[in-house]
């Protein structure tokens, strides 16, 4: 690992000032991904600015009924928070399906958004990888790509985003609050992460000198009827093959409101707009859920080993929506 300078910031302004001393700096949250990447020499910052002492506000209710979560709040604190568990169970469940207890105790909310893909070729410096070395190629395209993406891919990269938490935040239409030399701004969650296109090394809308300060959840009454389903190779400590975050409101057998997002299938948490379009206003039932799943996966493409994910994603969508509908007593 390359030598680096380390400093701690006690405020967002101090963090930005420390960052500006060296433009090859990185903000450090729990370090559960960044430090691994530094050990592999994939990330080689000259300096780390530790921002885990920020976010004094923690998890607070907003005047409009939403909730603000400070960027330095630990993942386990979010998952176990009473308000989150009651109003946004999908978020609590998604976090608890990720990583291990020890990692969740270290990892921060801001860091979770910034974690990088676990594509094997990204970590192997003998492999071609456009994300690690732009323009070098992508060995995953013709390689062992069982974990790779089926939606929104490009010939440059078929990596997936590894976060579970972010899939729930995509379904909930969270907002990312950031600050930088140009002041504060808000980024809709759906615009925060990018698809690979021809530049997979650009992964988010965040500028290098900007710092995530909080995540805001909108007031969303029907989100109390929400859940997260993760399909993976083993029951714990594994990344998603496919995951589904869903919130559903059914009245008199008809779907009034729905939010759906998929994980493990794309370079970013994948909001399932096509499925939502089919579901909204339709009668809740297996036939509707199947139509919705077909619509969402119509544009999917497999790359060999991951072909199975297309059918798996469809079945997981149908299964989750069916279970939620049954739980509501509408099936
Ligand atoms: Fe690199 Fe993306 Fe290809 Fe993986 S899929 S090798 S991260 S370019």
PDB file of N, CA and C in Angstrom, residues 118-174:
ATOM      1  N   UNK A 118     -17.675  -5.075  -7.122  1.00  0.00           N
ATOM      2  CA  UNK A 118     -16.837  -6.212  -6.711  1.00  0.00           C
ATOM      3  C   UNK A 118     -16.494  -7.102  -7.909  1.00  0.00           C
ATOM      4  N   UNK A 119     -16.605  -6.590  -9.137  1.00  0.00           N
ATOM      5  CA  UNK A 119     -16.182  -7.344 -10.332  1.00  0.00           C
ATOM      6  C   UNK A 119     -14.770  -7.890 -10.108  1.00  0.00           C
ATOM      7  N   UNK A 120     -14.610  -9.206 -10.301  1.00  0.00           N
ATOM      8  CA  UNK A 120     -13.302  -9.838 -10.019  1.00  0.00           C
ATOM      9  C   UNK A 120     -12.190  -9.205 -10.858  1.00  0.00           C
ATOM     10  N   UNK A 121     -12.507  -8.857 -12.094  1.00  0.00           N
ATOM     11  CA  UNK A 121     -11.483  -8.344 -13.008  1.00  0.00           C
ATOM     12  C   UNK A 121     -11.040  -6.928 -12.622  1.00  0.00           C
ATOM     13  N   UNK A 122     -11.932  -6.215 -11.959  1.00  0.00           N
ATOM     14  CA  UNK A 122     -11.589  -4.883 -11.453  1.00  0.00           C
ATOM     15  C   UNK A 122     -10.476  -4.991 -10.405  1.00  0.00           C
ATOM     16  N   UNK A 123     -10.487  -6.081  -9.648  1.00  0.00           N
ATOM     17  CA  UNK A 123      -9.507  -6.253  -8.568  1.00  0.00           C
ATOM     18  C   UNK A 123      -8.225  -6.944  -9.042  1.00  0.00           C
ATOM     19  N   UNK A 124      -8.230  -7.447 -10.288  1.00  0.00           N
ATOM     20  CA  UNK A 124      -7.099  -8.231 -10.790  1.00  0.00           C
ATOM     21  C   UNK A 124      -6.290  -7.376 -11.762  1.00  0.00           C
ATOM     22  N   UNK A 125      -5.123  -6.920 -11.340  1.00  0.00           N
ATOM     23  CA  UNK A 125      -4.409  -5.980 -12.221  1.00  0.00           C
ATOM     24  C   UNK A 125      -3.773  -6.658 -13.430  1.00  0.00           C
ATOM     25  N   UNK A 126      -3.929  -7.983 -13.534  1.00  0.00           N
ATOM     26  CA  UNK A 126      -3.482  -8.663 -14.761  1.00  0.00           C
ATOM     27  C   UNK A 126      -4.607  -8.679 -15.808  1.00  0.00           C
ATOM     28  N   UNK A 127      -5.796  -8.248 -15.413  1.00  0.00           N
ATOM     29  CA  UNK A 127      -6.957  -8.285 -16.320  1.00  0.00           C
ATOM     30  C   UNK A 127      -7.178  -6.913 -16.964  1.00  0.00           C
ATOM     31  N   UNK A 128      -7.863  -6.946 -18.117  1.00  0.00           N
ATOM     32  CA  UNK A 128      -8.258  -5.691 -18.765  1.00  0.00           C
ATOM     33  C   UNK A 128      -9.525  -5.189 -18.083  1.00  0.00           C
ATOM     34  N   UNK A 129      -9.522  -3.930 -17.739  1.00  0.00           N
ATOM     35  CA  UNK A 129     -10.690  -3.369 -17.040  1.00  0.00           C
ATOM     36  C   UNK A 129     -10.778  -1.875 -17.332  1.00  0.00           C
ATOM     37  N   UNK A 130     -11.817  -1.488 -18.050  1.00  0.00           N
ATOM     38  CA  UNK A 130     -12.003  -0.075 -18.395  1.00  0.00           C
ATOM     39  C   UNK A 130     -12.268   0.798 -17.181  1.00  0.00           C
ATOM     40  N   UNK A 131     -12.777   0.198 -16.138  1.00  0.00           N
ATOM     41  CA  UNK A 131     -13.073   0.981 -14.931  1.00  0.00           C
ATOM     42  C   UNK A 131     -11.770   1.294 -14.178  1.00  0.00           C
ATOM     43  N   UNK A 132     -10.869   0.319 -14.110  1.00  0.00           N
ATOM     44  CA  UNK A 132      -9.587   0.524 -13.409  1.00  0.00           C
ATOM     45  C   UNK A 132      -8.594   1.264 -14.298  1.00  0.00           C
ATOM     46  N   UNK A 133      -8.547   0.893 -15.581  1.00  0.00           N
ATOM     47  CA  UNK A 133      -7.602   1.511 -16.536  1.00  0.00           C
ATOM     48  C   UNK A 133      -8.387   1.879 -17.792  1.00  0.00           C
ATOM     49  N   UNK A 134      -8.968   3.095 -17.856  1.00  0.00           N
ATOM     50  CA  UNK A 134      -9.827   3.479 -18.975  1.00  0.00           C
ATOM     51  C   UNK A 134      -9.181   3.204 -20.336  1.00  0.00           C
ATOM     52  N   UNK A 135      -9.962   2.570 -21.219  1.00  0.00           N
ATOM     53  CA  UNK A 135      -9.477   2.283 -22.569  1.00  0.00           C
ATOM     54  C   UNK A 135      -8.779   0.945 -22.708  1.00  0.00           C
ATOM     55  N   UNK A 136      -8.631   0.212 -21.601  1.00  0.00           N
ATOM     56  CA  UNK A 136      -7.859  -1.046 -21.671  1.00  0.00           C
ATOM     57  C   UNK A 136      -8.700  -2.231 -22.132  1.00  0.00           C
ATOM     58  N   UNK A 137     -10.025  -2.117 -22.066  1.00  0.00           N
ATOM     59  CA  UNK A 137     -10.904  -3.237 -22.436  1.00  0.00           C
ATOM     60  C   UNK A 137     -11.651  -3.771 -21.227  1.00  0.00           C
ATOM     61  N   UNK A 138     -12.394  -4.845 -21.440  1.00  0.00           N
ATOM     62  CA  UNK A 138     -13.193  -5.420 -20.353  1.00  0.00           C
ATOM     63  C   UNK A 138     -13.151  -6.945 -20.455  1.00  0.00           C
ATOM     64  N   UNK A 139     -12.400  -7.572 -19.576  1.00  0.00           N
ATOM     65  CA  UNK A 139     -12.287  -9.037 -19.612  1.00  0.00           C
ATOM     66  C   UNK A 139     -13.549  -9.741 -19.127  1.00  0.00           C
ATOM     67  N   UNK A 140     -14.439  -9.013 -18.503  1.00  0.00           N
ATOM     68  CA  UNK A 140     -15.672  -9.652 -18.016  1.00  0.00           C
ATOM     69  C   UNK A 140     -16.625  -9.984 -19.171  1.00  0.00           C
ATOM     70  N   UNK A 141     -16.532  -9.231 -20.275  1.00  0.00           N
ATOM     71  CA  UNK A 141     -17.479  -9.439 -21.384  1.00  0.00           C
ATOM     72  C   UNK A 141     -17.454 -10.884 -21.884  1.00  0.00           C
ATOM     73  N   UNK A 142     -16.267 -11.435 -22.052  1.00  0.00           N
ATOM     74  CA  UNK A 142     -16.162 -12.822 -22.516  1.00  0.00           C
ATOM     75  C   UNK A 142     -15.662 -13.742 -21.427  1.00  0.00           C
ATOM     76  N   UNK A 143     -15.669 -13.264 -20.191  1.00  0.00           N
ATOM     77  CA  UNK A 143     -15.101 -14.040 -19.090  1.00  0.00           C
ATOM     78  C   UNK A 143     -16.157 -14.657 -18.204  1.00  0.00           C
ATOM     79  N   UNK A 144     -15.776 -14.912 -16.954  1.00  0.00           N
ATOM     80  CA  UNK A 144     -16.702 -15.512 -15.997  1.00  0.00           C
ATOM     81  C   UNK A 144     -17.549 -14.372 -15.415  1.00  0.00           C
ATOM     82  N   UNK A 145     -18.744 -14.205 -15.979  1.00  0.00           N
ATOM     83  CA  UNK A 145     -19.540 -13.015 -15.666  1.00  0.00           C
ATOM     84  C   UNK A 145     -20.861 -13.347 -14.969  1.00  0.00           C
ATOM     85  N   UNK A 146     -20.838 -14.377 -14.158  1.00  0.00           N
ATOM     86  CA  UNK A 146     -22.060 -14.830 -13.493  1.00  0.00           C
ATOM     87  C   UNK A 146     -22.694 -13.745 -12.610  1.00  0.00           C
ATOM     88  N   UNK A 147     -21.855 -12.907 -11.987  1.00  0.00           N
ATOM     89  CA  UNK A 147     -22.379 -11.888 -11.071  1.00  0.00           C
ATOM     90  C   UNK A 147     -22.702 -10.583 -11.798  1.00  0.00           C
ATOM     91  N   UNK A 148     -22.515 -10.539 -13.095  1.00  0.00           N
ATOM     92  CA  UNK A 148     -22.527  -9.246 -13.784  1.00  0.00           C
ATOM     93  C   UNK A 148     -23.917  -8.787 -14.238  1.00  0.00           C
ATOM     94  N   UNK A 149     -23.917  -7.606 -14.843  1.00  0.00           N
ATOM     95  CA  UNK A 149     -25.173  -6.889 -15.101  1.00  0.00           C
ATOM     96  C   UNK A 149     -25.909  -7.403 -16.340  1.00  0.00           C
ATOM     97  N   UNK A 150     -27.209  -7.194 -16.333  1.00  0.00           N
ATOM     98  CA  UNK A 150     -28.067  -7.559 -17.466  1.00  0.00           C
ATOM     99  C   UNK A 150     -28.892  -6.362 -17.965  1.00  0.00           C
ATOM    100  N   UNK A 151     -28.860  -5.260 -17.231  1.00  0.00           N
ATOM    101  CA  UNK A 151     -29.631  -4.076 -17.619  1.00  0.00           C
ATOM    102  C   UNK A 151     -28.707  -2.854 -17.666  1.00  0.00           C
ATOM    103  N   UNK A 152     -28.921  -2.007 -18.664  1.00  0.00           N
ATOM    104  CA  UNK A 152     -28.158  -0.751 -18.748  1.00  0.00           C
ATOM    105  C   UNK A 152     -26.677  -0.954 -18.991  1.00  0.00           C
ATOM    106  N   UNK A 153     -26.311  -2.079 -19.570  1.00  0.00           N
ATOM    107  CA  UNK A 153     -24.885  -2.369 -19.778  1.00  0.00           C
ATOM    108  C   UNK A 153     -24.358  -1.650 -21.024  1.00  0.00           C
ATOM    109  N   UNK A 154     -23.045  -1.680 -21.193  1.00  0.00           N
ATOM    110  CA  UNK A 154     -22.442  -1.171 -22.426  1.00  0.00           C
ATOM    111  C   UNK A 154     -21.304  -2.110 -22.799  1.00  0.00           C
ATOM    112  N   UNK A 155     -20.737  -1.927 -23.954  1.00  0.00           N
ATOM    113  CA  UNK A 155     -19.591  -2.753 -24.356  1.00  0.00           C
ATOM    114  C   UNK A 155     -18.332  -2.375 -23.578  1.00  0.00           C
ATOM    115  N   UNK A 156     -18.426  -1.308 -22.804  1.00  0.00           N
ATOM    116  CA  UNK A 156     -17.267  -0.892 -21.996  1.00  0.00           C
ATOM    117  C   UNK A 156     -17.245  -1.562 -20.635  1.00  0.00           C
ATOM    118  N   UNK A 157     -18.432  -1.897 -20.093  1.00  0.00           N
ATOM    119  CA  UNK A 157     -18.471  -2.412 -18.719  1.00  0.00           C
ATOM    120  C   UNK A 157     -19.819  -3.063 -18.427  1.00  0.00           C
ATOM    121  N   UNK A 158     -19.765  -4.208 -17.750  1.00  0.00           N
ATOM    122  CA  UNK A 158     -21.006  -4.884 -17.341  1.00  0.00           C
ATOM    123  C   UNK A 158     -20.999  -5.140 -15.823  1.00  0.00           C
ATOM    124  N   UNK A 159     -20.299  -4.264 -15.107  1.00  0.00           N
ATOM    125  CA  UNK A 159     -20.219  -4.429 -13.646  1.00  0.00           C
ATOM    126  C   UNK A 159     -21.553  -4.099 -12.988  1.00  0.00           C
ATOM    127  N   UNK A 160     -21.752  -4.619 -11.783  1.00  0.00           N
ATOM    128  CA  UNK A 160     -22.940  -4.270 -10.992  1.00  0.00           C
ATOM    129  C   UNK A 160     -22.538  -3.394  -9.812  1.00  0.00           C
ATOM    130  N   UNK A 161     -23.512  -2.637  -9.331  1.00  0.00           N
ATOM    131  CA  UNK A 161     -23.308  -1.890  -8.082  1.00  0.00           C
ATOM    132  C   UNK A 161     -23.575  -2.853  -6.926  1.00  0.00           C
ATOM    133  N   UNK A 162     -22.706  -2.883  -5.916  1.00  0.00           N
ATOM    134  CA  UNK A 162     -22.817  -3.941  -4.908  1.00  0.00           C
ATOM    135  C   UNK A 162     -23.761  -3.654  -3.740  1.00  0.00           C
ATOM    136  N   UNK A 163     -24.238  -2.430  -3.603  1.00  0.00           N
ATOM    137  CA  UNK A 163     -24.962  -2.070  -2.375  1.00  0.00           C
ATOM    138  C   UNK A 163     -26.380  -2.636  -2.327  1.00  0.00           C
ATOM    139  N   UNK A 164     -26.795  -3.093  -1.146  1.00  0.00           N
ATOM    140  CA  UNK A 164     -28.204  -3.408  -0.896  1.00  0.00           C
ATOM    141  C   UNK A 164     -28.944  -2.146  -0.463  1.00  0.00           C
ATOM    142  N   UNK A 165     -28.333  -1.400   0.450  1.00  0.00           N
ATOM    143  CA  UNK A 165     -28.978  -0.198   0.976  1.00  0.00           C
ATOM    144  C   UNK A 165     -29.419   0.737  -0.151  1.00  0.00           C
ATOM    145  N   UNK A 166     -28.571   0.874  -1.168  1.00  0.00           N
ATOM    146  CA  UNK A 166     -28.869   1.821  -2.249  1.00  0.00           C
ATOM    147  C   UNK A 166     -30.083   1.384  -3.079  1.00  0.00           C
ATOM    148  N   UNK A 167     -30.356   0.091  -3.118  1.00  0.00           N
ATOM    149  CA  UNK A 167     -31.533  -0.383  -3.862  1.00  0.00           C
ATOM    150  C   UNK A 167     -32.803   0.109  -3.161  1.00  0.00           C
ATOM    151  N   UNK A 168     -32.789   0.038  -1.836  1.00  0.00           N
ATOM    152  CA  UNK A 168     -33.937   0.549  -1.076  1.00  0.00           C
ATOM    153  C   UNK A 168     -34.059   2.063  -1.242  1.00  0.00           C
ATOM    154  N   UNK A 169     -32.931   2.763  -1.207  1.00  0.00           N
ATOM    155  CA  UNK A 169     -32.978   4.230  -1.358  1.00  0.00           C
ATOM    156  C   UNK A 169     -33.482   4.631  -2.738  1.00  0.00           C
ATOM    157  N   UNK A 170     -33.169   3.818  -3.753  1.00  0.00           N
ATOM    158  CA  UNK A 170     -33.674   4.102  -5.103  1.00  0.00           C
ATOM    159  C   UNK A 170     -35.195   3.945  -5.135  1.00  0.00           C
ATOM    160  N   UNK A 171     -35.694   2.887  -4.514  1.00  0.00           N
ATOM    161  CA  UNK A 171     -37.146   2.670  -4.500  1.00  0.00           C
ATOM    162  C   UNK A 171     -37.856   3.780  -3.728  1.00  0.00           C
ATOM    163  N   UNK A 172     -37.219   4.273  -2.680  1.00  0.00           N
ATOM    164  CA  UNK A 172     -37.855   5.289  -1.829  1.00  0.00           C
ATOM    165  C   UNK A 172     -37.714   6.698  -2.396  1.00  0.00           C
ATOM    166  N   UNK A 173     -36.987   6.835  -3.487  1.00  0.00           N
ATOM    167  CA  UNK A 173     -36.715   8.156  -4.090  1.00  0.00           C
ATOM    168  C   UNK A 173     -36.087   9.105  -3.083  1.00  0.00           C
ATOM    169  N   UNK A 174     -35.007   8.653  -2.474  1.00  0.00           N
ATOM    170  CA  UNK A 174     -34.276   9.491  -1.528  1.00  0.00           C
ATOM    171  C   UNK A 174     -33.592  10.644  -2.264  1.00  0.00           C
TER     172      UNK A 174
END
